[in-house]
PDB file of C-alpha atoms in Angstrom:
ATOM      1  CA  UNK A  23      43.215  70.067  40.359  1.00 94.00           C
ATOM      2  CA  UNK A  24      39.653  69.412  40.687  1.00 97.00           C
ATOM      3  CA  UNK A  25      36.804  72.300  39.432  1.00 98.00           C
ATOM      4  CA  UNK A  26      33.290  72.262  40.118  1.00 98.00           C
ATOM      5  CA  UNK A  27      29.944  74.091  40.967  1.00 98.00           C
ATOM      6  CA  UNK A  28      28.694  73.410  44.631  1.00 98.00           C
ATOM      7  CA  UNK A  29      25.338  75.136  44.311  1.00 98.00           C
ATOM      8  CA  UNK A  30      23.502  77.936  42.449  1.00 98.00           C
ATOM      9  CA  UNK A  31      21.032  80.314  44.021  1.00 98.00           C
ATOM     10  CA  UNK A  32      19.648  83.823  44.019  1.00 98.00           C
ATOM     11  CA  UNK A  33      20.284  86.806  46.178  1.00 98.00           C
ATOM     12  CA  UNK A  34      17.557  89.410  46.095  1.00 98.00           C
ATOM     13  CA  UNK A  35      18.650  93.125  45.707  1.00 98.00           C
ATOM     14  CA  UNK A  36      20.630  94.782  48.345  1.00 98.00           C
ATOM     15  CA  UNK A  37      20.713  91.620  50.572  1.00 98.00           C
ATOM     16  CA  UNK A  38      23.052  89.060  51.696  1.00 98.00           C
ATOM     17  CA  UNK A  39      22.448  85.325  51.831  1.00 98.00           C
ATOM     18  CA  UNK A  40      24.556  82.655  53.469  1.00 98.00           C
ATOM     19  CA  UNK A  41      25.176  79.109  52.490  1.00 98.00           C
ATOM     20  CA  UNK A  42      27.295  76.265  54.069  1.00 98.00           C
ATOM     21  CA  UNK A  43      28.903  73.186  52.561  1.00 98.00           C
ATOM     22  CA  UNK A  44      30.164  70.473  54.778  1.00 98.00           C
ATOM     23  CA  UNK A  45      32.385  67.665  55.035  1.00 98.00           C
ATOM     24  CA  UNK A  46      35.403  68.480  53.046  1.00 98.00           C
ATOM     25  CA  UNK A  47      38.689  66.884  53.736  1.00 98.00           C
ATOM     26  CA  UNK A  48      40.767  69.084  55.924  1.00 97.00           C
ATOM     27  CA  UNK A  49      43.818  68.386  53.971  1.00 97.00           C
ATOM     28  CA  UNK A  50      42.374  69.689  50.288  1.00 97.00           C
ATOM     29  CA  UNK A  51      43.186  73.303  49.514  1.00 98.00           C
ATOM     30  CA  UNK A  52      40.044  74.429  48.236  1.00 98.00           C
ATOM     31  CA  UNK A  53      39.517  78.143  46.844  1.00 98.00           C
ATOM     32  CA  UNK A  54      35.843  79.542  46.382  1.00 98.00           C
ATOM     33  CA  UNK A  55      35.089  81.544  43.766  1.00 98.00           C
ATOM     34  CA  UNK A  56      31.220  83.036  43.243  1.00 98.00           C
ATOM     35  CA  UNK A  57      29.787  84.233  39.735  1.00 98.00           C
ATOM     36  CA  UNK A  58      26.859  86.129  38.808  1.00 98.00           C
ATOM     37  CA  UNK A  59      24.913  84.413  36.284  1.00 98.00           C
ATOM     38  CA  UNK A  60      21.963  86.459  35.586  1.00 97.00           C
ATOM     39  CA  UNK A  61      21.239  89.281  34.626  1.00 97.00           C
ATOM     40  CA  UNK A  62      24.190  89.851  32.320  1.00 94.00           C
ATOM     41  CA  UNK A  63      25.360  93.534  32.980  1.00 91.00           C
ATOM     42  CA  UNK A  64      28.454  95.080  31.665  1.00 94.00           C
ATOM     43  CA  UNK A  65      28.919  97.717  34.377  1.00 93.00           C
ATOM     44  CA  UNK A  66      29.846  97.857  38.116  1.00 94.00           C
ATOM     45  CA  UNK A  67      30.426  94.813  40.278  1.00 97.00           C
ATOM     46  CA  UNK A  68      26.972  92.664  41.101  1.00 98.00           C
ATOM     47  CA  UNK A  69      28.191  90.505  43.862  1.00 98.00           C
ATOM     48  CA  UNK A  70      30.847  90.360  46.805  1.00 98.00           C
ATOM     49  CA  UNK A  71      31.281  87.338  48.807  1.00 98.00           C
ATOM     50  CA  UNK A  72      33.342  86.137  51.870  1.00 98.00           C
ATOM     51  CA  UNK A  73      34.228  82.616  53.194  1.00 98.00           C
ATOM     52  CA  UNK A  74      34.479  81.761  56.722  1.00 98.00           C
ATOM     53  CA  UNK A  75      35.550  78.166  58.013  1.00 98.00           C
ATOM     54  CA  UNK A  76      34.367  75.749  60.789  1.00 97.00           C
ATOM     55  CA  UNK A  77      36.240  72.484  62.169  1.00 97.00           C
ATOM     56  CA  UNK A  78      33.067  70.173  61.733  1.00 97.00           C
ATOM     57  CA  UNK A  79      34.961  67.188  62.955  1.00 97.00           C
ATOM     58  CA  UNK A  80      38.306  65.369  63.121  1.00 96.00           C
ATOM     59  CA  UNK A  81      39.383  65.789  59.563  1.00 97.00           C
ATOM     60  CA  UNK A  82      36.625  67.634  58.264  1.00 98.00           C
ATOM     61  CA  UNK A  83      36.044  71.206  57.149  1.00 98.00           C
ATOM     62  CA  UNK A  84      32.568  73.023  56.746  1.00 98.00           C
ATOM     63  CA  UNK A  85      32.717  76.393  54.534  1.00 98.00           C
ATOM     64  CA  UNK A  86      30.278  79.171  55.151  1.00 98.00           C
ATOM     65  CA  UNK A  87      29.737  81.352  51.918  1.00 98.00           C
ATOM     66  CA  UNK A  88      28.260  84.790  52.434  1.00 98.00           C
ATOM     67  CA  UNK A  89      26.967  86.603  49.340  1.00 98.00           C
ATOM     68  CA  UNK A  90      26.189  90.229  49.246  1.00 98.00           C
ATOM     69  CA  UNK A  91      24.242  91.600  46.060  1.00 98.00           C
ATOM     70  CA  UNK A  92      25.359  95.158  45.450  1.00 98.00           C
ATOM     71  CA  UNK A  93      22.351  95.832  42.934  1.00 97.00           C
ATOM     72  CA  UNK A  94      19.010  96.728  43.710  1.00 97.00           C
ATOM     73  CA  UNK A  95      17.619  93.673  41.670  1.00 97.00           C
ATOM     74  CA  UNK A  96      17.808  89.887  41.981  1.00 98.00           C
ATOM     75  CA  UNK A  97      21.174  88.312  40.963  1.00 98.00           C
ATOM     76  CA  UNK A  98      21.445  84.851  40.194  1.00 98.00           C
ATOM     77  CA  UNK A  99      24.831  83.109  41.464  1.00 98.00           C
ATOM     78  CA  UNK A 100      26.931  80.199  40.860  1.00 98.00           C
ATOM     79  CA  UNK A 101      29.314  79.111  43.657  1.00 98.00           C
ATOM     80  CA  UNK A 102      32.455  77.245  42.116  1.00 98.00           C
ATOM     81  CA  UNK A 103      35.302  75.565  43.787  1.00 98.00           C
ATOM     82  CA  UNK A 104      38.877  74.711  42.924  1.00 98.00           C
ATOM     83  CA  UNK A 105      40.501  71.959  45.040  1.00 98.00           C
ATOM     84  CA  UNK A 106      44.187  72.745  44.227  1.00 97.00           C
ATOM     85  CA  UNK A 107      46.050  69.558  45.761  1.00 92.00           C
TER      86      UNK A 107
END
């Protein structure tokens, strides 16, 4: 298994942002996890995300990651991946 951080960013309060990451081999089984890194709040969920996929070329996959901030203030995020095979 391979683990890593693909990107970091910030999502303003009450909005969504969309990122993409490309040229992933089609035979890799990739799982995405988005984690808030700031502010540190022990309470309700701060973010939610969804992943969409595009066949970019023969043998390559592009992922679109949309992150929605559920709070009223900005939230810093980290998009992490795990390649399972």
